[in-house]
Short mmCIF file of C-alpha atoms and ligand atoms in Angstrom, two decimals:
data_model
loop_
_atom_site.label_atom_id
_atom_site.label_comp_id
_atom_site.label_asym_id
_atom_site.label_seq_id
_atom_site.Cartn_x
_atom_site.Cartn_y
_atom_site.Cartn_z
CA MET A 2 34.50 51.71 -182.97
CA ASN A 3 31.32 49.63 -182.95
CA VAL A 4 28.35 51.13 -184.77
CA LEU A 5 24.64 50.33 -184.41
CA VAL A 6 22.27 51.20 -187.26
CA ILE A 7 18.57 51.16 -186.44
CA GLY A 8 16.18 50.11 -189.20
CA GLY A 9 15.89 47.41 -191.81
CA GLY A 10 15.16 48.99 -195.20
CA GLY A 11 17.06 50.08 -198.29
CA ARG A 12 18.11 53.29 -196.54
CA GLU A 13 19.69 51.30 -193.72
CA HIS A 14 21.40 48.90 -196.13
CA ALA A 15 22.93 51.90 -197.90
CA LEU A 16 24.01 53.39 -194.55
CA VAL A 17 25.55 50.10 -193.41
CA TRP A 18 27.28 49.70 -196.81
CA LYS A 19 28.80 53.18 -196.53
CA ILE A 20 29.69 52.88 -192.83
CA ALA A 21 31.38 49.51 -193.54
CA GLN A 22 33.85 51.35 -195.83
CA SER A 23 35.12 53.48 -192.94
CA PRO A 24 38.51 52.61 -191.45
CA LEU A 25 37.19 53.90 -188.11
CA VAL A 26 34.72 51.05 -187.75
CA GLU A 27 35.29 47.61 -186.23
CA GLN A 28 31.89 45.94 -185.98
CA ILE A 29 28.51 47.01 -187.30
CA PHE A 30 25.22 45.88 -185.80
CA CYS A 31 21.86 46.53 -187.37
CA ALA A 32 18.45 46.20 -185.73
CA PRO A 33 16.52 44.53 -187.20
CA GLY A 34 18.39 44.61 -190.56
CA ASN A 35 17.50 42.37 -193.50
CA ALA A 36 19.01 39.61 -195.65
CA GLY A 37 21.25 42.04 -197.55
CA ILE A 38 22.45 43.88 -194.47
CA ALA A 39 23.34 40.50 -192.93
CA GLY A 40 26.26 40.29 -195.39
CA LEU A 41 27.87 43.40 -193.85
CA ALA A 42 26.62 43.63 -190.28
CA HIS A 43 25.41 41.51 -187.39
CA CYS A 44 21.62 41.68 -187.54
CA VAL A 45 19.99 42.01 -184.14
CA ASP A 46 16.46 40.82 -183.53
CA LEU A 47 15.13 44.05 -182.01
CA GLN A 48 12.39 46.22 -183.51
CA VAL A 49 12.93 49.93 -184.16
CA ASP A 50 10.40 51.01 -181.52
CA ASP A 51 11.91 48.84 -178.76
CA VAL A 52 13.77 51.77 -177.22
CA ASP A 53 14.56 49.95 -173.92
CA GLY A 54 15.86 46.88 -175.73
CA LEU A 55 17.97 48.91 -178.14
CA LEU A 56 19.45 51.00 -175.33
CA ALA A 57 20.36 47.91 -173.29
CA PHE A 58 21.93 46.35 -176.40
CA ALA A 59 23.97 49.47 -177.21
CA GLN A 60 25.28 49.65 -173.65
CA LYS A 61 26.20 45.98 -173.58
CA GLN A 62 28.00 46.07 -176.94
CA GLN A 63 29.80 49.35 -176.16
CA ILE A 64 28.41 51.01 -179.25
CA GLY A 65 30.38 54.17 -180.07
CA LEU A 66 27.86 55.52 -182.58
CA THR A 67 24.18 54.74 -183.09
CA VAL A 68 22.60 55.86 -186.36
CA VAL A 69 18.81 56.02 -186.54
CA GLY A 70 17.20 55.41 -189.94
CA PRO A 71 13.40 55.62 -189.62
CA GLU A 72 11.19 58.33 -188.13
CA LEU A 73 9.32 56.27 -185.53
CA PRO A 74 12.17 55.84 -183.01
CA LEU A 75 13.02 59.55 -183.42
CA THR A 76 9.52 60.62 -182.47
CA LEU A 77 9.58 58.12 -179.58
CA GLY A 78 12.62 59.93 -178.16
CA LEU A 79 15.20 57.19 -178.78
CA VAL A 80 17.99 59.70 -179.36
CA ASP A 81 17.14 61.55 -176.11
CA ARG A 82 17.27 58.29 -174.15
CA PHE A 83 20.60 57.27 -175.68
CA ARG A 84 22.15 60.68 -174.97
CA GLU A 85 20.85 60.69 -171.38
CA ALA A 86 22.68 57.39 -170.98
CA GLY A 87 25.90 58.98 -172.27
CA LEU A 88 25.82 57.31 -175.71
CA VAL A 89 26.53 59.07 -179.03
CA ALA A 90 23.47 58.89 -181.26
CA PHE A 91 22.91 60.37 -184.72
CA GLY A 92 19.32 61.50 -185.29
CA ALA A 93 16.87 64.21 -184.36
CA ASP A 94 15.85 64.31 -180.72
CA GLN A 95 12.17 64.05 -179.82
CA LYS A 96 11.50 67.79 -179.82
CA ALA A 97 13.25 68.29 -183.16
CA ALA A 98 11.55 65.25 -184.74
CA LEU A 99 8.18 67.00 -184.43
CA ILE A 100 9.06 68.71 -187.72
CA GLU A 101 8.16 65.37 -189.30
CA GLY A 102 5.89 63.98 -186.60
CA SER A 103 3.27 66.69 -187.02
CA LYS A 104 2.42 68.23 -190.36
CA SER A 105 0.43 71.01 -188.71
CA PHE A 106 3.47 71.89 -186.58
CA SER A 107 5.73 72.01 -189.63
CA LYS A 108 3.23 74.10 -191.63
CA ASP A 109 2.82 76.57 -188.74
CA LEU A 110 6.62 76.74 -188.40
CA MET A 111 6.98 77.55 -192.10
CA ALA A 112 4.24 80.18 -191.92
CA LYS A 113 5.81 81.80 -188.85
CA TYR A 114 9.35 81.92 -190.24
CA GLY A 115 8.52 82.84 -193.83
CA VAL A 116 9.44 79.53 -195.50
CA PRO A 117 7.57 79.21 -198.82
CA THR A 118 4.93 76.47 -198.72
CA ALA A 119 1.41 75.72 -200.03
CA ALA A 120 -1.50 77.67 -198.50
CA TYR A 121 -3.24 75.47 -195.90
CA GLY A 122 -5.70 75.05 -193.09
CA THR A 123 -5.62 72.70 -190.08
CA PHE A 124 -8.81 71.01 -188.85
CA THR A 125 -10.14 68.68 -186.19
CA ASP A 126 -13.75 69.43 -187.08
CA VAL A 127 -15.27 67.78 -190.18
CA ALA A 128 -17.80 70.54 -190.87
CA GLN A 129 -15.11 73.20 -190.91
CA ALA A 130 -12.87 71.06 -193.09
CA ARG A 131 -15.74 70.50 -195.56
CA GLU A 132 -16.43 74.22 -195.66
CA PHE A 133 -12.73 74.95 -196.37
CA ILE A 134 -12.66 72.38 -199.20
CA ARG A 135 -15.82 73.88 -200.77
CA ARG A 136 -14.28 77.36 -200.60
CA GLN A 137 -10.91 76.27 -202.07
CA GLY A 138 -12.21 73.84 -204.71
CA ALA A 139 -10.31 70.89 -206.22
CA PRO A 140 -7.68 69.61 -206.83
CA ILE A 141 -6.69 69.84 -203.20
CA VAL A 142 -4.47 67.81 -200.87
CA VAL A 143 -5.57 66.20 -197.59
CA LYS A 144 -2.94 65.07 -195.09
CA ALA A 145 -3.20 63.20 -191.80
CA ASP A 146 -1.30 65.25 -189.24
CA GLY A 147 0.85 62.51 -187.72
CA LEU A 148 3.07 59.68 -188.96
CA ALA A 149 1.23 57.42 -191.38
CA ALA A 150 4.06 55.45 -193.02
CA GLY A 151 3.93 57.57 -196.17
CA LYS A 152 0.24 56.78 -196.72
CA GLY A 153 -1.34 59.78 -195.03
CA VAL A 154 -1.38 62.10 -198.07
CA ILE A 155 -4.38 62.08 -200.40
CA ILE A 156 -4.29 64.11 -203.61
CA ALA A 157 -7.99 64.73 -204.22
CA ARG A 158 -9.03 65.53 -207.79
CA THR A 159 -12.57 66.42 -206.77
CA GLU A 160 -14.18 68.12 -203.76
CA ALA A 161 -16.12 64.92 -203.06
CA ALA A 162 -12.88 62.89 -202.92
CA ALA A 163 -11.34 65.44 -200.57
CA ILE A 164 -14.35 65.37 -198.25
CA ALA A 165 -14.36 61.56 -198.30
CA ALA A 166 -10.65 61.58 -197.34
CA VAL A 167 -11.32 63.96 -194.45
CA GLU A 168 -14.17 61.75 -193.21
CA ASP A 169 -11.98 58.64 -193.47
CA ILE A 170 -9.30 60.29 -191.39
CA LEU A 171 -11.29 62.30 -188.82
CA CYS A 172 -14.40 60.13 -188.39
CA ASP A 173 -13.35 56.60 -189.33
CA GLY A 174 -9.87 56.77 -187.83
CA ALA A 175 -8.15 55.57 -191.02
CA PHE A 176 -4.75 56.50 -189.55
CA GLY A 177 -5.56 56.14 -185.85
CA ALA A 178 -4.18 58.85 -183.59
CA ALA A 179 -2.09 60.21 -186.50
CA GLY A 180 -5.39 61.33 -188.00
CA SER A 181 -6.91 63.21 -185.07
CA ARG A 182 -6.17 66.34 -187.09
CA VAL A 183 -5.86 67.02 -190.83
CA VAL A 184 -3.93 69.54 -192.85
CA ILE A 185 -5.67 70.54 -196.06
CA GLU A 186 -3.53 72.35 -198.56
CA GLU A 187 -3.31 73.91 -201.97
CA PHE A 188 -2.39 71.47 -204.75
CA LEU A 189 1.00 72.43 -206.17
CA GLU A 190 2.16 71.77 -209.69
CA GLY A 191 5.76 71.50 -210.78
CA GLU A 192 8.66 69.12 -210.44
CA GLU A 193 9.66 67.66 -207.07
CA ALA A 194 13.15 67.39 -205.67
CA SER A 195 14.57 66.09 -202.42
CA PHE A 196 17.13 68.19 -200.64
CA LEU A 197 18.99 66.83 -197.64
CA ALA A 198 21.47 68.60 -195.43
CA PHE A 199 23.39 67.80 -192.29
CA THR A 200 23.15 70.55 -189.70
CA ASP A 201 24.42 71.09 -186.18
CA GLY A 202 21.87 73.82 -185.60
CA THR A 203 24.08 76.49 -187.16
CA ILE A 204 26.19 75.08 -189.99
CA VAL A 205 24.29 73.72 -193.01
CA LEU A 206 26.14 71.02 -194.96
CA PRO A 207 24.05 70.14 -198.00
CA LEU A 208 24.12 66.74 -199.67
CA ALA A 209 23.94 66.40 -203.46
CA SER A 210 20.52 66.92 -205.05
CA SER A 211 18.21 64.00 -205.73
CA GLN A 212 14.75 63.17 -206.98
CA ASP A 213 12.33 60.52 -205.76
CA HIS A 214 9.47 58.92 -207.73
CA LYS A 215 6.53 58.64 -205.35
CA ALA A 216 3.81 57.30 -207.63
CA ALA A 217 3.46 53.53 -208.07
CA TYR A 218 3.34 53.43 -211.88
CA ASP A 219 5.13 54.88 -214.89
CA GLY A 220 4.43 58.48 -215.82
CA ASP A 221 3.77 59.35 -212.15
CA THR A 222 0.40 57.61 -212.19
CA GLY A 223 -1.25 55.42 -209.57
CA PRO A 224 -1.24 55.69 -205.80
CA ASN A 225 1.57 57.27 -203.79
CA THR A 226 4.16 54.91 -202.33
CA GLY A 227 7.17 55.24 -200.05
CA GLY A 228 9.17 55.84 -203.25
CA MET A 229 9.69 53.69 -206.37
CA GLY A 230 13.14 54.95 -207.31
CA ALA A 231 15.48 57.91 -207.08
CA TYR A 232 18.48 59.40 -208.76
CA SER A 233 21.22 61.93 -208.08
CA PRO A 234 22.15 64.55 -209.16
CA ALA A 235 18.76 66.04 -210.11
CA PRO A 236 19.17 68.71 -212.80
CA VAL A 237 15.91 70.39 -211.70
CA VAL A 238 18.01 71.67 -208.78
CA THR A 239 20.01 74.26 -210.70
CA PRO A 240 22.68 76.24 -208.83
CA GLU A 241 20.11 79.05 -208.37
CA ILE A 242 17.51 76.67 -206.92
CA HIS A 243 20.20 75.11 -204.71
CA ASP A 244 21.00 78.52 -203.22
CA LYS A 245 17.32 79.36 -202.81
CA ILE A 246 16.69 76.12 -200.91
CA ILE A 247 19.51 76.92 -198.51
CA GLU A 248 18.59 80.60 -198.04
CA GLN A 249 14.78 80.44 -198.17
CA VAL A 250 14.19 77.01 -196.65
CA LEU A 251 16.98 75.43 -194.63
CA LYS A 252 18.45 78.45 -192.85
CA PRO A 253 15.14 79.98 -191.69
CA THR A 254 13.79 76.55 -190.71
CA ILE A 255 16.84 75.66 -188.62
CA ALA A 256 16.85 79.13 -187.01
CA GLY A 257 13.08 78.82 -186.43
CA MET A 258 13.46 75.44 -184.73
CA ALA A 259 16.08 76.91 -182.38
CA ALA A 260 13.83 79.89 -181.63
CA GLU A 261 10.98 77.48 -180.81
CA GLY A 262 13.18 75.69 -178.27
CA ARG A 263 13.64 72.71 -180.59
CA PRO A 264 17.26 73.02 -181.76
CA TYR A 265 17.86 70.75 -184.73
CA SER A 266 21.10 68.79 -185.05
CA SER A 267 20.87 65.92 -187.50
CA ILE A 268 20.00 65.41 -191.14
CA LEU A 269 17.10 67.52 -192.38
CA TYR A 270 15.17 66.50 -195.48
CA ALA A 271 13.14 69.05 -197.41
CA GLY A 272 10.79 67.82 -200.14
CA VAL A 273 10.28 70.78 -202.49
CA MET A 274 8.10 71.52 -205.49
CA ILE A 275 9.82 73.63 -208.14
CA LYS A 276 8.03 75.61 -210.80
CA ASP A 277 9.28 78.49 -212.96
CA GLY A 278 12.33 79.00 -210.76
CA GLN A 279 10.23 79.27 -207.58
CA LEU A 280 9.98 76.68 -204.87
CA LYS A 281 7.59 75.63 -202.15
CA VAL A 282 8.18 73.07 -199.40
CA LEU A 283 5.96 69.97 -199.50
CA GLU A 284 7.25 68.42 -196.32
CA PHE A 285 10.14 68.04 -193.94
CA ASN A 286 11.53 64.72 -192.78
CA ALA A 287 13.75 64.41 -189.74
CA ARG A 288 15.83 61.62 -191.30
CA PHE A 289 17.48 60.33 -194.46
CA GLY A 290 14.97 59.81 -197.28
CA ASP A 291 14.35 56.37 -198.69
CA PRO A 292 15.14 55.59 -201.53
CA GLU A 293 17.10 58.86 -202.07
CA THR A 294 19.77 57.76 -199.58
CA GLN A 295 20.68 54.85 -201.83
CA PRO A 296 21.89 56.89 -204.87
CA LEU A 297 23.17 59.67 -202.59
CA LEU A 298 25.45 57.43 -200.54
CA ALA A 299 26.50 55.66 -203.74
CA ARG A 300 27.91 59.05 -204.84
CA LEU A 301 29.41 60.17 -201.53
CA LYS A 302 33.21 60.01 -201.60
CA SER A 303 33.88 61.17 -198.02
CA ASP A 304 33.93 58.79 -195.09
CA ILE A 305 30.44 59.21 -193.60
CA VAL A 306 31.39 58.17 -190.05
CA PRO A 307 33.21 61.41 -189.03
CA VAL A 308 30.24 63.36 -190.44
CA LEU A 309 27.68 61.35 -188.46
CA LEU A 310 29.81 61.60 -185.30
CA ALA A 311 30.29 65.37 -185.65
CA CYS A 312 26.58 65.88 -186.28
CA ALA A 313 25.61 63.65 -183.33
CA GLN A 314 27.96 65.68 -181.13
CA GLY A 315 26.55 68.98 -182.40
CA ASP A 316 29.58 70.47 -184.11
CA LEU A 317 30.07 70.25 -187.87
CA SER A 318 32.87 72.82 -188.07
CA GLY A 319 35.70 71.63 -190.29
CA ILE A 320 33.56 68.88 -191.88
CA GLU A 321 33.21 68.82 -195.67
CA LEU A 322 31.51 66.45 -198.07
CA GLU A 323 33.19 65.24 -201.25
CA TRP A 324 31.20 63.64 -204.06
CA HIS A 325 32.10 61.28 -206.87
CA ASP A 326 31.65 62.99 -210.20
CA LYS A 327 29.17 60.42 -211.47
CA ALA A 328 25.43 59.86 -211.43
CA ALA A 329 23.57 57.14 -209.55
CA VAL A 330 20.10 55.74 -210.17
CA CYS A 331 18.15 53.47 -207.83
CA VAL A 332 15.22 51.44 -209.18
CA VAL A 333 12.97 49.97 -206.51
CA MET A 334 11.77 46.43 -207.19
CA ALA A 335 8.52 45.99 -205.29
CA ALA A 336 6.11 43.17 -204.51
CA GLY A 337 3.14 42.83 -206.88
CA GLY A 338 0.20 44.70 -205.34
CA TYR A 339 2.35 47.20 -203.41
CA PRO A 340 1.36 49.77 -202.04
CA GLY A 341 -1.79 47.70 -201.45
CA ASN A 342 -1.79 44.06 -200.29
CA TYR A 343 1.03 41.84 -201.40
CA GLU A 344 2.46 38.40 -200.78
CA LYS A 345 5.63 37.76 -198.76
CA GLY A 346 8.04 34.84 -198.66
CA LEU A 347 8.61 34.54 -202.43
CA PRO A 348 12.10 33.33 -203.39
CA ILE A 349 14.22 35.91 -205.24
CA THR A 350 16.49 34.66 -208.04
CA GLY A 351 19.29 36.37 -209.93
CA LEU A 352 20.96 38.16 -207.01
CA GLU A 353 24.33 36.46 -207.75
CA MET A 354 24.08 37.46 -211.40
CA ALA A 355 23.35 41.07 -210.41
CA ALA A 356 26.24 41.03 -207.92
CA ALA A 357 28.63 40.25 -210.79
CA ILE A 358 27.66 43.40 -212.70
CA GLN A 359 30.16 46.24 -212.34
CA ASP A 360 29.07 49.68 -211.16
CA LEU A 361 25.96 48.21 -209.59
CA THR A 362 24.92 47.42 -206.07
CA VAL A 363 21.68 45.88 -204.88
CA PHE A 364 20.43 47.33 -201.61
CA HIS A 365 17.91 45.13 -199.83
CA ALA A 366 14.76 46.68 -198.38
CA GLY A 367 12.11 44.04 -197.61
CA THR A 368 14.01 40.75 -197.67
CA SER A 369 14.72 37.94 -195.24
CA GLU A 370 16.45 34.61 -195.33
CA LYS A 371 14.52 31.34 -195.31
CA ASP A 372 16.16 27.92 -195.63
CA GLY A 373 19.32 29.55 -196.99
CA LYS A 374 17.41 31.46 -199.65
CA VAL A 375 16.65 35.17 -199.89
CA VAL A 376 12.87 35.73 -199.95
CA THR A 377 10.63 38.78 -200.19
CA ALA A 378 9.54 40.20 -196.84
CA GLY A 379 8.02 43.61 -197.59
CA GLY A 380 6.43 45.90 -200.16
CA ARG A 381 9.59 47.54 -201.38
CA VAL A 382 11.95 44.59 -201.74
CA LEU A 383 15.18 45.79 -203.40
CA GLY A 384 16.81 49.06 -204.47
CA VAL A 385 18.91 48.26 -207.52
CA THR A 386 21.44 51.08 -207.75
CA GLY A 387 23.66 51.70 -210.77
CA TRP A 388 26.40 54.23 -211.49
CA GLY A 389 27.42 55.96 -214.70
CA SER A 390 29.19 59.06 -215.90
CA THR A 391 25.75 60.45 -216.81
CA VAL A 392 22.22 59.82 -215.52
CA ALA A 393 21.50 58.03 -218.83
CA GLU A 394 24.36 55.59 -218.24
CA ALA A 395 23.35 55.05 -214.64
CA ILE A 396 19.76 54.29 -215.76
CA ASP A 397 21.04 51.64 -218.20
CA LYS A 398 23.19 50.11 -215.49
CA ALA A 399 20.39 50.00 -212.91
CA TYR A 400 17.95 48.36 -215.35
CA GLU A 401 20.63 45.84 -216.39
CA GLY A 402 20.61 44.79 -212.74
CA VAL A 403 16.81 44.80 -212.55
CA ARG A 404 16.56 42.48 -215.57
CA ALA A 405 18.84 39.95 -213.87
CA ILE A 406 16.55 39.64 -210.81
CA ARG A 407 13.19 37.89 -210.62
CA TRP A 408 10.38 36.68 -208.40
CA PRO A 409 6.68 36.06 -209.08
CA GLU A 410 4.62 39.23 -209.62
CA VAL A 411 7.61 41.57 -209.22
CA HIS A 412 6.70 45.18 -210.01
CA TYR A 413 8.93 48.15 -210.84
CA ARG A 414 8.69 51.39 -212.77
CA THR A 415 10.47 51.49 -216.12
CA ASP A 416 10.94 55.28 -216.21
CA ILE A 417 13.11 56.04 -213.18
CA GLY A 418 15.45 58.95 -213.96
CA ARG A 419 13.76 59.76 -217.25
CA LYS A 420 12.82 63.27 -216.07
CA ALA A 421 16.52 64.13 -215.81
CA LEU A 422 16.96 63.21 -219.48
CA ASN A 423 14.07 65.39 -220.57
CA ARG A 424 15.90 68.47 -219.31
P1 AMP B 521 4.35 64.62 -198.21
O1 AMP B 521 4.50 63.40 -197.34
O2 AMP B 521 3.65 65.74 -197.53
O3 AMP B 521 5.61 65.02 -198.90
O4 AMP B 521 3.48 64.15 -199.41
C1 AMP B 521 3.83 62.99 -200.18
C2 AMP B 521 3.76 63.33 -201.65
O5 AMP B 521 2.47 63.83 -201.99
C3 AMP B 521 4.72 64.42 -202.10
O6 AMP B 521 6.00 63.91 -202.35
C4 AMP B 521 4.03 64.90 -203.35
O7 AMP B 521 4.25 64.02 -204.43
C5 AMP B 521 2.57 64.83 -202.99
N1 AMP B 521 2.11 66.11 -202.42
C6 AMP B 521 2.13 66.47 -201.13
N2 AMP B 521 1.65 67.73 -200.96
C7 AMP B 521 1.32 68.16 -202.19
C8 AMP B 521 0.76 69.40 -202.68
N3 AMP B 521 0.45 70.40 -201.86
N4 AMP B 521 0.58 69.51 -204.01
C9 AMP B 521 0.88 68.48 -204.84
N5 AMP B 521 1.39 67.30 -204.43
C10 AMP B 521 1.61 67.13 -203.13
#
């Protein structure tokens, strides 16, 4: 079978890497891919929002399975278009993708179906938003309603900062149409975890637990990013918390989506905040998380292709997931300045040295090839992923890889996975 993966980040490199191990697969194409993916798949020069171009390509190449990585093509209805054309596509359809595409929709869904989440209000009017902030006090969290590439969430320490964020979004159009509405919510304390599950709308097939590190700098300081590293398993997800996430979050959410006429058959990502054995949902994503997918797929023993096919066809019965009994840690190496402005086109050295290290794989995120050399091409550049029999061993392995790799102004956190050791 020929497979098409849509996207070009670390998540897609991990997906391509895992799919390439399947005996069911002949050729893999990836659009647009990156310099690392190019070693495993044919990279196709089509952007993720070029739905017409991607559909024409899939038809021409007789693609048997298309796997969508990022959220944008999901919300644009790529999966609907592919299925209308008789193609098998893994990903949420347009109606289901609203769970990520609109934060106010997902908050209202949670409220309606009793899924625990932070108290909130939704506003299009600045005066009302200001009034709400004054009543609630700070700290408080302001979120642009629509897709904002992971940048639409502002944790405001003061009322003034919250009001400024609302004005930026509603009046100054900081996030364009994604900011025509804001969700303002209670600030939650605790420890975050990422919980992903495949579902066909009825069966829930959870992946192993994982934890992302959103903040740019060590000790969870600095601005939020797309994610600076992740590890799996995450001990904060105890067996009790695991069961609570399935019973209190995933099952009612999936049933709620069906009841709303938006049946959900894909991977569902719940970001949860855990405190004193209780949990509240921070957000849903209608896709694999990045970087969590990198350590998760590094631990997945089962062939992923039958799982993706079954999910795309809406029937997960008989499908099980087997995991390697080891930990994996992914450290993101980012461009200096990320998540703000950064330079591109800087040559990366040490990739061969890292490739020679056992129990390590380097997933590329923002890279491209120039004059035969791999150069930086994005904010998050690499996801250096190490294995070990414990999280501590996997941390050592990942940082051994990180130390082998260099480019000017490279930036990475030095404490990825440390929270697991503190438990
Ligand atoms: P979201 O995209 O909604 O998950 O927000 C991105 C990140 O912002 C989360 O992973 C948290 O680190 C943080 N965050 C979001 N909502 C809250 C909240 N209500 N309280 C505390 N932190 C939050």
